[in-house]
Amino acid sequence: MTPLESSLDSRELWSQIEIGVGTCQTLRCSGVAGFIECVSLTENNWADIESLLEALQPAKISAKKLQSDQLLMTDFYCAWLLCIEKTEEIDSTLAKNIVKCMKTRETKLLDNESFLSSVFLDPLLNGLLDESQQAIAKKNLCAIWYRLNQFTENQTQRESEAESEEIMKKLR
């Protein structure tokens, strides 16, 4: 694809801005931008574009990781934490706002019992949970275990009843 081809019809709608701005930067680097009126920007504009692209880069990398077919919740969380860490290293207002929003959203993720349980079961991430979060995860896992046992017992009981009925039919 050449720099002039539009990539804005991509399925990754979140990255449309990054793709469009990246195309502008590519045009500038190839020397074409000066000849196109709509791409004639000041040096401050170009600096803002570079800052925008830099701030979005960790999210772009994380999004590619998250497109895996076999993604576990803990894989998602690791990518999330790495994205926050890499974005924190960038000194821009946008990067700081992205980190702030991600940390706000992270608190909501950690309010989810299933998410906490998944993190609790991962030995690499377990230490990130405080005692109350670990207690919630344990309680949730025990409830799941109890439900699974009930289901298994009911299933076993149905199977033994069906076997008993078959034996009774054969005896008649």
PDB file of C-alpha atoms in Angstrom:
ATOM      1  CA  MET A   1       0.000   0.000   0.000  1.00  0.00           C
ATOM      2  CA  THR A   2       1.374   3.402  -0.908  1.00  0.00           C
ATOM      3  CA  PRO A   3       1.247   6.334   1.515  1.00  0.00           C
ATOM      4  CA  LEU A   4      -1.460   7.947  -0.572  1.00  0.00           C
ATOM      5  CA  GLU A   5      -3.837   5.005  -0.284  1.00  0.00           C
ATOM      6  CA  SER A   6      -6.392   5.512   2.432  1.00  0.00           C
ATOM      7  CA  SER A   7      -6.506   2.955   5.197  1.00  0.00           C
ATOM      8  CA  LEU A   8      -9.425   4.539   7.000  1.00  0.00           C
ATOM      9  CA  ASP A   9     -11.862   1.788   6.056  1.00  0.00           C
ATOM     10  CA  SER A  10      -9.960  -0.589   8.343  1.00  0.00           C
ATOM     11  CA  ARG A  11     -11.923  -2.814  10.737  1.00  0.00           C
ATOM     12  CA  GLU A  12      -9.814  -1.442  13.571  1.00  0.00           C
ATOM     13  CA  LEU A  13     -11.896   1.705  13.978  1.00  0.00           C
ATOM     14  CA  TRP A  14     -10.034   2.811  17.111  1.00  0.00           C
ATOM     15  CA  SER A  15      -6.859   3.293  15.097  1.00  0.00           C
ATOM     16  CA  GLN A  16      -8.301   5.341  12.235  1.00  0.00           C
ATOM     17  CA  ILE A  17      -6.810   8.537  13.594  1.00  0.00           C
ATOM     18  CA  GLU A  18      -3.407   6.920  14.037  1.00  0.00           C
ATOM     19  CA  ILE A  19      -3.502   5.525  10.502  1.00  0.00           C
ATOM     20  CA  GLY A  20      -4.598   8.827   8.964  1.00  0.00           C
ATOM     21  CA  VAL A  21      -2.063  10.868  10.881  1.00  0.00           C
ATOM     22  CA  GLY A  22       0.635   8.303  10.122  1.00  0.00           C
ATOM     23  CA  THR A  23      -0.169   8.651   6.436  1.00  0.00           C
ATOM     24  CA  CYS A  24       0.244  12.441   6.743  1.00  0.00           C
ATOM     25  CA  GLN A  25       3.598  11.960   8.428  1.00  0.00           C
ATOM     26  CA  THR A  26       4.664   9.519   5.709  1.00  0.00           C
ATOM     27  CA  LEU A  27       3.716  12.104   3.089  1.00  0.00           C
ATOM     28  CA  ARG A  28       5.828  14.682   4.893  1.00  0.00           C
ATOM     29  CA  CYS A  29       8.806  12.334   5.130  1.00  0.00           C
ATOM     30  CA  SER A  30       8.580  11.476   1.445  1.00  0.00           C
ATOM     31  CA  GLY A  31       8.547  15.171   0.517  1.00  0.00           C
ATOM     32  CA  VAL A  32       5.074  15.006  -1.029  1.00  0.00           C
ATOM     33  CA  ALA A  33       3.322  16.958   1.730  1.00  0.00           C
ATOM     34  CA  GLY A  34       4.625  20.342   0.601  1.00  0.00           C
ATOM     35  CA  PHE A  35       2.893  19.904  -2.752  1.00  0.00           C
ATOM     36  CA  ILE A  36      -0.505  19.028  -1.316  1.00  0.00           C
ATOM     37  CA  GLU A  37      -2.341  22.047   0.051  1.00  0.00           C
ATOM     38  CA  CYS A  38      -4.354  20.149   2.672  1.00  0.00           C
ATOM     39  CA  VAL A  39      -1.141  18.693   4.150  1.00  0.00           C
ATOM     40  CA  SER A  40       0.689  22.018   4.425  1.00  0.00           C
ATOM     41  CA  LEU A  41       1.136  22.193   8.173  1.00  0.00           C
ATOM     42  CA  THR A  42       3.355  24.243  10.451  1.00  0.00           C
ATOM     43  CA  GLU A  43       6.284  22.713  12.321  1.00  0.00           C
ATOM     44  CA  ASN A  44       4.202  22.869  15.509  1.00  0.00           C
ATOM     45  CA  ASN A  45       1.457  20.889  13.761  1.00  0.00           C
ATOM     46  CA  TRP A  46       3.982  18.267  12.668  1.00  0.00           C
ATOM     47  CA  ALA A  47       5.374  18.099  16.223  1.00  0.00           C
ATOM     48  CA  ASP A  48       1.833  17.538  17.525  1.00  0.00           C
ATOM     49  CA  ILE A  49       1.327  14.787  14.952  1.00  0.00           C
ATOM     50  CA  GLU A  50       4.539  13.077  16.030  1.00  0.00           C
ATOM     51  CA  SER A  51       3.489  13.381  19.676  1.00  0.00           C
ATOM     52  CA  LEU A  52       0.081  11.889  18.850  1.00  0.00           C
ATOM     53  CA  LEU A  53       1.624   8.960  16.998  1.00  0.00           C
ATOM     54  CA  GLU A  54       4.088   8.333  19.811  1.00  0.00           C
ATOM     55  CA  ALA A  55       1.304   8.371  22.434  1.00  0.00           C
ATOM     56  CA  LEU A  56      -0.809   5.906  20.430  1.00  0.00           C
ATOM     57  CA  GLN A  57       2.042   3.501  19.622  1.00  0.00           C
ATOM     58  CA  PRO A  58       1.762   1.354  22.807  1.00  0.00           C
ATOM     59  CA  ALA A  59      -1.996   0.984  22.263  1.00  0.00           C
ATOM     60  CA  LYS A  60      -1.401  -0.039  18.658  1.00  0.00           C
ATOM     61  CA  ILE A  61       1.086  -2.718  19.732  1.00  0.00           C
ATOM     62  CA  SER A  62      -1.280  -3.973  22.451  1.00  0.00           C
ATOM     63  CA  ALA A  63      -4.210  -4.107  20.042  1.00  0.00           C
ATOM     64  CA  LYS A  64      -2.248  -6.409  17.754  1.00  0.00           C
ATOM     65  CA  LYS A  65      -1.525  -8.734  20.710  1.00  0.00           C
ATOM     66  CA  LEU A  66      -5.199  -8.716  21.658  1.00  0.00           C
ATOM     67  CA  GLN A  67      -6.244  -9.970  18.231  1.00  0.00           C
ATOM     68  CA  SER A  68      -5.052 -13.477  19.097  1.00  0.00           C
ATOM     69  CA  ASP A  69      -7.613 -16.253  18.689  1.00  0.00           C
ATOM     70  CA  GLN A  70      -6.700 -17.960  21.954  1.00  0.00           C
ATOM     71  CA  LEU A  71      -6.613 -15.032  24.359  1.00  0.00           C
ATOM     72  CA  LEU A  72      -6.996 -15.619  28.077  1.00  0.00           C
ATOM     73  CA  MET A  73      -8.183 -12.911  30.446  1.00  0.00           C
ATOM     74  CA  THR A  74      -4.733 -12.826  31.991  1.00  0.00           C
ATOM     75  CA  ASP A  75      -3.148 -12.383  28.535  1.00  0.00           C
ATOM     76  CA  PHE A  76      -5.422  -9.392  28.087  1.00  0.00           C
ATOM     77  CA  TYR A  77      -4.461  -8.025  31.508  1.00  0.00           C
ATOM     78  CA  CYS A  78      -0.728  -8.437  30.824  1.00  0.00           C
ATOM     79  CA  ALA A  79      -1.112  -6.547  27.528  1.00  0.00           C
ATOM     80  CA  TRP A  80      -3.150  -3.905  29.371  1.00  0.00           C
ATOM     81  CA  LEU A  81      -0.493  -3.438  32.065  1.00  0.00           C
ATOM     82  CA  LEU A  82       2.315  -3.320  29.506  1.00  0.00           C
ATOM     83  CA  CYS A  83       0.403  -0.714  27.491  1.00  0.00           C
ATOM     84  CA  ILE A  84       0.022   1.434  30.607  1.00  0.00           C
ATOM     85  CA  GLU A  85       3.707   1.042  31.445  1.00  0.00           C
ATOM     86  CA  LYS A  86       4.899   1.948  27.932  1.00  0.00           C
ATOM     87  CA  THR A  87       2.456   4.866  27.671  1.00  0.00           C
ATOM     88  CA  GLU A  88       3.626   6.242  31.046  1.00  0.00           C
ATOM     89  CA  GLU A  89       7.141   6.506  29.607  1.00  0.00           C
ATOM     90  CA  ILE A  90       5.909   9.007  26.994  1.00  0.00           C
ATOM     91  CA  ASP A  91       5.994  12.642  28.040  1.00  0.00           C
ATOM     92  CA  SER A  92       2.892  14.141  26.451  1.00  0.00           C
ATOM     93  CA  THR A  93      -0.499  15.356  27.591  1.00  0.00           C
ATOM     94  CA  LEU A  94      -2.288  12.780  25.453  1.00  0.00           C
ATOM     95  CA  ALA A  95      -0.194   9.931  26.883  1.00  0.00           C
ATOM     96  CA  LYS A  96      -0.945  11.095  30.431  1.00  0.00           C
ATOM     97  CA  ASN A  97      -4.667  11.245  29.637  1.00  0.00           C
ATOM     98  CA  ILE A  98      -4.580   7.770  28.084  1.00  0.00           C
ATOM     99  CA  VAL A  99      -2.890   6.382  31.214  1.00  0.00           C
ATOM    100  CA  LYS A 100      -5.405   8.155  33.453  1.00  0.00           C
ATOM    101  CA  CYS A 101      -8.335   6.693  31.495  1.00  0.00           C
ATOM    102  CA  MET A 102      -6.792   3.218  31.438  1.00  0.00           C
ATOM    103  CA  LYS A 103      -6.215   3.251  35.197  1.00  0.00           C
ATOM    104  CA  THR A 104      -9.796   4.395  35.769  1.00  0.00           C
ATOM    105  CA  ARG A 105     -11.021   1.553  33.587  1.00  0.00           C
ATOM    106  CA  GLU A 106      -8.686  -0.886  35.358  1.00  0.00           C
ATOM    107  CA  THR A 107     -10.464  -0.241  38.655  1.00  0.00           C
ATOM    108  CA  LYS A 108     -13.717  -1.251  36.961  1.00  0.00           C
ATOM    109  CA  LEU A 109     -12.074  -4.400  35.591  1.00  0.00           C
ATOM    110  CA  LEU A 110     -10.890  -5.294  39.076  1.00  0.00           C
ATOM    111  CA  ASP A 111     -14.454  -4.952  40.379  1.00  0.00           C
ATOM    112  CA  ASN A 112     -15.433  -7.950  38.238  1.00  0.00           C
ATOM    113  CA  GLU A 113     -15.374 -11.222  40.223  1.00  0.00           C
ATOM    114  CA  SER A 114     -14.630 -13.361  37.174  1.00  0.00           C
ATOM    115  CA  PHE A 115     -11.744 -11.126  36.179  1.00  0.00           C
ATOM    116  CA  LEU A 116     -10.359 -11.190  39.727  1.00  0.00           C
ATOM    117  CA  SER A 117     -10.630 -14.981  39.789  1.00  0.00           C
ATOM    118  CA  SER A 118      -8.722 -15.255  36.540  1.00  0.00           C
ATOM    119  CA  VAL A 119      -5.961 -12.962  37.793  1.00  0.00           C
ATOM    120  CA  PHE A 120      -5.881 -14.820  41.123  1.00  0.00           C
ATOM    121  CA  LEU A 121      -5.251 -18.148  39.354  1.00  0.00           C
ATOM    122  CA  ASP A 122      -2.300 -16.752  37.388  1.00  0.00           C
ATOM    123  CA  PRO A 123       0.874 -17.097  39.476  1.00  0.00           C
ATOM    124  CA  LEU A 124       2.535 -14.178  37.671  1.00  0.00           C
ATOM    125  CA  LEU A 125      -0.321 -11.765  38.356  1.00  0.00           C
ATOM    126  CA  ASN A 126      -1.667 -13.074  41.663  1.00  0.00           C
ATOM    127  CA  GLY A 127       0.640 -10.803  43.659  1.00  0.00           C
ATOM    128  CA  LEU A 128      -0.951  -7.713  42.114  1.00  0.00           C
ATOM    129  CA  LEU A 129      -4.192  -8.346  44.006  1.00  0.00           C
ATOM    130  CA  ASP A 130      -4.656  -7.026  47.525  1.00  0.00           C
ATOM    131  CA  GLU A 131      -6.077  -9.223  50.311  1.00  0.00           C
ATOM    132  CA  SER A 132      -9.695  -8.170  49.775  1.00  0.00           C
ATOM    133  CA  GLN A 133      -9.471  -8.836  46.030  1.00  0.00           C
ATOM    134  CA  GLN A 134      -7.935 -12.249  46.728  1.00  0.00           C
ATOM    135  CA  ALA A 135     -10.751 -13.016  49.178  1.00  0.00           C
ATOM    136  CA  ILE A 136     -13.365 -12.077  46.556  1.00  0.00           C
ATOM    137  CA  ALA A 137     -11.606 -14.251  43.970  1.00  0.00           C
ATOM    138  CA  LYS A 138     -11.440 -17.220  46.373  1.00  0.00           C
ATOM    139  CA  LYS A 139     -15.117 -16.845  47.263  1.00  0.00           C
ATOM    140  CA  ASN A 140     -16.061 -16.713  43.570  1.00  0.00           C
ATOM    141  CA  LEU A 141     -13.931 -19.759  42.733  1.00  0.00           C
ATOM    142  CA  CYS A 142     -15.478 -21.702  45.628  1.00  0.00           C
ATOM    143  CA  ALA A 143     -18.963 -20.788  44.373  1.00  0.00           C
ATOM    144  CA  ILE A 144     -18.044 -21.981  40.881  1.00  0.00           C
ATOM    145  CA  TRP A 145     -16.603 -25.214  42.315  1.00  0.00           C
ATOM    146  CA  TYR A 146     -19.793 -25.777  44.320  1.00  0.00           C
ATOM    147  CA  ARG A 147     -21.986 -25.251  41.225  1.00  0.00           C
ATOM    148  CA  LEU A 148     -19.816 -27.604  39.162  1.00  0.00           C
ATOM    149  CA  ASN A 149     -20.057 -30.280  41.854  1.00  0.00           C
ATOM    150  CA  GLN A 150     -23.837 -29.895  41.990  1.00  0.00           C
ATOM    151  CA  PHE A 151     -24.035 -30.225  38.231  1.00  0.00           C
ATOM    152  CA  THR A 152     -21.776 -33.293  38.245  1.00  0.00           C
ATOM    153  CA  GLU A 153     -23.785 -34.918  41.047  1.00  0.00           C
ATOM    154  CA  ASN A 154     -27.064 -34.239  39.220  1.00  0.00           C
ATOM    155  CA  GLN A 155     -25.586 -35.597  36.002  1.00  0.00           C
ATOM    156  CA  THR A 156     -24.316 -38.732  37.763  1.00  0.00           C
ATOM    157  CA  GLN A 157     -27.683 -39.213  39.456  1.00  0.00           C
ATOM    158  CA  ARG A 158     -29.524 -38.922  36.119  1.00  0.00           C
ATOM    159  CA  GLU A 159     -27.148 -41.411  34.517  1.00  0.00           C
ATOM    160  CA  SER A 160     -27.590 -43.934  37.334  1.00  0.00           C
ATOM    161  CA  GLU A 161     -31.393 -43.514  37.193  1.00  0.00           C
ATOM    162  CA  ALA A 162     -31.310 -44.115  33.434  1.00  0.00           C
ATOM    163  CA  GLU A 163     -29.164 -47.225  33.943  1.00  0.00           C
ATOM    164  CA  SER A 164     -31.561 -48.494  36.623  1.00  0.00           C
ATOM    165  CA  GLU A 165     -34.534 -48.025  34.301  1.00  0.00           C
ATOM    166  CA  GLU A 166     -32.775 -49.947  31.524  1.00  0.00           C
ATOM    167  CA  ILE A 167     -31.964 -52.817  33.875  1.00  0.00           C
ATOM    168  CA  MET A 168     -35.580 -52.895  35.070  1.00  0.00           C
ATOM    169  CA  LYS A 169     -36.824 -53.008  31.455  1.00  0.00           C
ATOM    170  CA  LYS A 170     -34.518 -55.925  30.683  1.00  0.00           C
ATOM    171  CA  LEU A 171     -35.714 -57.810  33.746  1.00  0.00           C
ATOM    172  CA  ARG A 172     -39.372 -57.518  32.728  1.00  0.00           C
TER     173      ARG A 172
END
